[in-house]
């Protein structure tokens, strides 16, 4: 036999063996799915342990001013990438959103600044989550006024569970 004939027969045999031995079926898909699912759960377990600890450190509470109740949380945070200075962050910071990416948080911060909230900034948790803050104050009455104002402001899109007041767990923040 010629070499080309042998190669052709070999190629056809290999193709036939490959087509019959590597058939995908539902059981193969199910096994691959279960293996991927197990791997994902194992990796999330480690990640969730660290992030769960950070989340558990946050303390949910309420600020009551003149009979009005405002949701509040005490959280370990730091200033995200020079969006403000530690001296400018006061006791009550009005959080209107949170993001997992600093780019998105900065974009909303800039929109806030353009729409009448010139002191807007971003705080970062250890997870990291990036909280967009519209305003900050040391006065509970002023915090309430800002909270009420931002809820009525049509230029700011807010979705539940926002807005809420953030009290930084530590000062000064760096």
Short mmCIF file of C-alpha atoms in Angstrom, two decimals:
data_model
loop_
_atom_site.label_atom_id
_atom_site.label_comp_id
_atom_site.label_asym_id
_atom_site.label_seq_id
_atom_site.Cartn_x
_atom_site.Cartn_y
_atom_site.Cartn_z
CA UNK A 1 0.00 0.00 0.00
CA UNK A 2 1.05 3.53 -0.65
CA UNK A 3 1.92 5.86 2.16
CA UNK A 4 -0.99 8.22 1.36
CA UNK A 5 -3.45 5.32 1.43
CA UNK A 6 -2.11 4.17 4.79
CA UNK A 7 -2.39 7.70 6.20
CA UNK A 8 -5.94 8.00 4.90
CA UNK A 9 -6.95 4.68 6.47
CA UNK A 10 -5.25 5.69 9.74
CA UNK A 11 -7.00 9.07 9.80
CA UNK A 12 -10.41 7.51 9.10
CA UNK A 13 -9.87 4.88 11.81
CA UNK A 14 -8.86 7.50 14.35
CA UNK A 15 -11.88 9.61 13.42
CA UNK A 16 -14.22 6.64 13.80
CA UNK A 17 -12.76 5.72 17.19
CA UNK A 18 -12.95 9.35 18.33
CA UNK A 19 -16.56 9.72 17.26
CA UNK A 20 -17.70 6.56 19.04
CA UNK A 21 -15.68 6.80 22.24
CA UNK A 22 -16.21 10.50 23.04
CA UNK A 23 -19.94 10.75 22.68
CA UNK A 24 -21.38 13.37 24.95
CA UNK A 25 -24.51 12.39 26.71
CA UNK A 26 -26.64 13.62 29.54
CA UNK A 27 -24.65 11.71 32.16
CA UNK A 28 -21.40 13.32 30.98
CA UNK A 29 -22.98 16.78 31.14
CA UNK A 30 -24.44 16.04 34.58
CA UNK A 31 -21.07 14.84 35.93
CA UNK A 32 -19.28 17.92 34.59
CA UNK A 33 -22.00 20.19 36.02
CA UNK A 34 -21.83 18.55 39.46
CA UNK A 35 -18.00 18.76 39.50
CA UNK A 36 -18.10 22.48 38.60
CA UNK A 37 -20.82 23.13 41.16
CA UNK A 38 -18.82 21.38 43.90
CA UNK A 39 -15.67 23.32 43.03
CA UNK A 40 -17.60 26.61 43.10
CA UNK A 41 -19.14 25.82 46.51
CA UNK A 42 -15.74 24.92 47.97
CA UNK A 43 -14.11 28.14 46.75
CA UNK A 44 -17.07 30.26 47.87
CA UNK A 45 -16.90 28.69 51.31
CA UNK A 46 -13.44 30.11 51.94
CA UNK A 47 -14.35 33.47 50.45
CA UNK A 48 -17.60 33.68 52.39
CA UNK A 49 -15.78 33.02 55.66
CA UNK A 50 -13.62 36.12 55.24
CA UNK A 51 -16.40 38.33 53.88
CA UNK A 52 -18.90 37.06 56.40
CA UNK A 53 -16.58 38.15 59.21
CA UNK A 54 -16.38 41.64 57.71
CA UNK A 55 -20.18 41.82 57.28
CA UNK A 56 -20.78 40.59 60.83
CA UNK A 57 -18.64 43.41 62.19
CA UNK A 58 -21.19 45.92 60.85
CA UNK A 59 -23.79 46.96 63.42
CA UNK A 60 -27.31 47.78 62.23
CA UNK A 61 -29.22 50.36 64.23
CA UNK A 62 -31.58 53.30 63.87
CA UNK A 63 -31.27 57.02 64.45
CA UNK A 64 -34.44 58.55 65.90
CA UNK A 65 -34.80 62.30 65.40
CA UNK A 66 -38.05 64.09 66.30
CA UNK A 67 -39.97 60.83 66.09
CA UNK A 68 -38.57 59.93 62.64
CA UNK A 69 -36.54 56.73 62.35
CA UNK A 70 -33.59 56.62 59.96
CA UNK A 71 -31.75 53.35 59.21
CA UNK A 72 -28.15 53.44 60.31
CA UNK A 73 -25.12 51.14 60.29
CA UNK A 74 -21.74 51.29 62.01
CA UNK A 75 -19.10 49.92 59.63
CA UNK A 76 -15.31 49.70 59.46
CA UNK A 77 -14.45 51.83 56.44
CA UNK A 78 -11.67 53.87 54.93
CA UNK A 79 -11.64 56.60 52.33
CA UNK A 80 -11.54 55.17 48.82
CA UNK A 81 -8.74 56.46 46.59
CA UNK A 82 -8.52 60.11 47.67
CA UNK A 83 -12.19 60.99 47.17
CA UNK A 84 -12.07 63.15 50.33
CA UNK A 85 -9.93 63.64 53.44
CA UNK A 86 -10.37 62.03 56.88
CA UNK A 87 -11.10 65.43 58.43
CA UNK A 88 -14.10 65.94 56.14
CA UNK A 89 -15.83 62.70 57.16
CA UNK A 90 -18.24 63.41 60.01
CA UNK A 91 -20.21 61.23 62.41
CA UNK A 92 -23.18 60.64 60.06
CA UNK A 93 -22.55 59.89 56.37
CA UNK A 94 -25.57 59.44 54.11
CA UNK A 95 -24.97 56.37 51.90
CA UNK A 96 -27.06 56.22 48.74
CA UNK A 97 -25.54 53.21 46.99
CA UNK A 98 -22.85 50.53 47.12
CA UNK A 99 -20.76 48.97 44.38
CA UNK A 100 -18.18 46.22 44.02
CA UNK A 101 -16.14 48.28 41.56
CA UNK A 102 -14.58 51.65 42.38
CA UNK A 103 -15.22 52.86 38.82
CA UNK A 104 -19.00 52.64 39.30
CA UNK A 105 -18.85 54.28 42.72
CA UNK A 106 -16.74 57.15 41.37
CA UNK A 107 -19.16 57.63 38.47
CA UNK A 108 -22.11 58.01 40.81
CA UNK A 109 -20.07 60.26 43.12
CA UNK A 110 -19.33 62.56 40.16
CA UNK A 111 -23.01 62.65 39.15
CA UNK A 112 -23.92 63.59 42.72
CA UNK A 113 -21.38 66.40 42.70
CA UNK A 114 -22.84 67.69 39.42
CA UNK A 115 -26.39 67.54 40.86
CA UNK A 116 -25.94 69.62 43.99
CA UNK A 117 -24.01 67.40 46.37
CA UNK A 118 -20.49 68.89 46.12
CA UNK A 119 -19.20 67.05 49.19
CA UNK A 120 -20.01 63.55 47.86
CA UNK A 121 -17.28 60.94 48.33
CA UNK A 122 -16.68 57.18 48.43
CA UNK A 123 -15.89 54.97 51.42
CA UNK A 124 -14.45 51.47 51.14
CA UNK A 125 -14.97 48.40 53.33
CA UNK A 126 -12.52 45.53 53.74
CA UNK A 127 -14.51 43.30 51.38
CA UNK A 128 -14.18 45.67 49.36
CA UNK A 129 -17.53 47.31 48.85
CA UNK A 130 -17.60 50.95 47.85
CA UNK A 131 -20.24 53.12 49.53
CA UNK A 132 -21.24 56.31 47.74
CA UNK A 133 -21.86 59.06 50.30
CA UNK A 134 -23.95 62.10 49.32
CA UNK A 135 -23.29 64.20 52.43
CA UNK A 136 -21.78 64.00 55.89
CA UNK A 137 -22.51 65.85 59.13
CA UNK A 138 -21.95 65.72 62.88
CA UNK A 139 -25.49 66.92 63.64
CA UNK A 140 -28.37 64.41 63.84
CA UNK A 141 -30.93 67.06 62.80
CA UNK A 142 -28.88 67.88 59.72
CA UNK A 143 -28.53 64.15 58.96
CA UNK A 144 -32.31 63.82 59.07
CA UNK A 145 -32.81 66.84 56.77
CA UNK A 146 -30.32 65.46 54.24
CA UNK A 147 -31.93 62.03 54.44
CA UNK A 148 -35.38 63.50 53.72
CA UNK A 149 -34.02 65.76 50.96
CA UNK A 150 -32.28 62.99 49.06
CA UNK A 151 -35.36 60.76 49.19
CA UNK A 152 -37.34 63.50 47.40
CA UNK A 153 -34.59 64.47 44.94
CA UNK A 154 -35.55 63.23 41.45
CA UNK A 155 -32.00 63.72 40.13
CA UNK A 156 -30.73 60.94 42.41
CA UNK A 157 -31.83 57.37 41.68
CA UNK A 158 -32.08 55.41 44.92
CA UNK A 159 -33.09 51.79 45.35
CA UNK A 160 -33.89 49.92 48.53
CA UNK A 161 -32.26 49.46 51.05
CA UNK A 162 -30.77 52.90 50.46
CA UNK A 163 -30.40 55.59 51.70
CA UNK A 164 -29.07 54.95 55.18
CA UNK A 165 -26.67 56.63 57.57
CA UNK A 166 -23.19 55.21 58.05
CA UNK A 167 -21.22 55.78 61.22
CA UNK A 168 -17.54 54.99 60.65
CA UNK A 169 -16.39 52.51 63.30
CA UNK A 170 -12.96 54.12 63.63
CA UNK A 171 -11.51 57.60 63.33
CA UNK A 172 -9.32 58.89 61.77
CA UNK A 173 -9.75 56.96 58.55
CA UNK A 174 -6.80 56.60 56.20
#
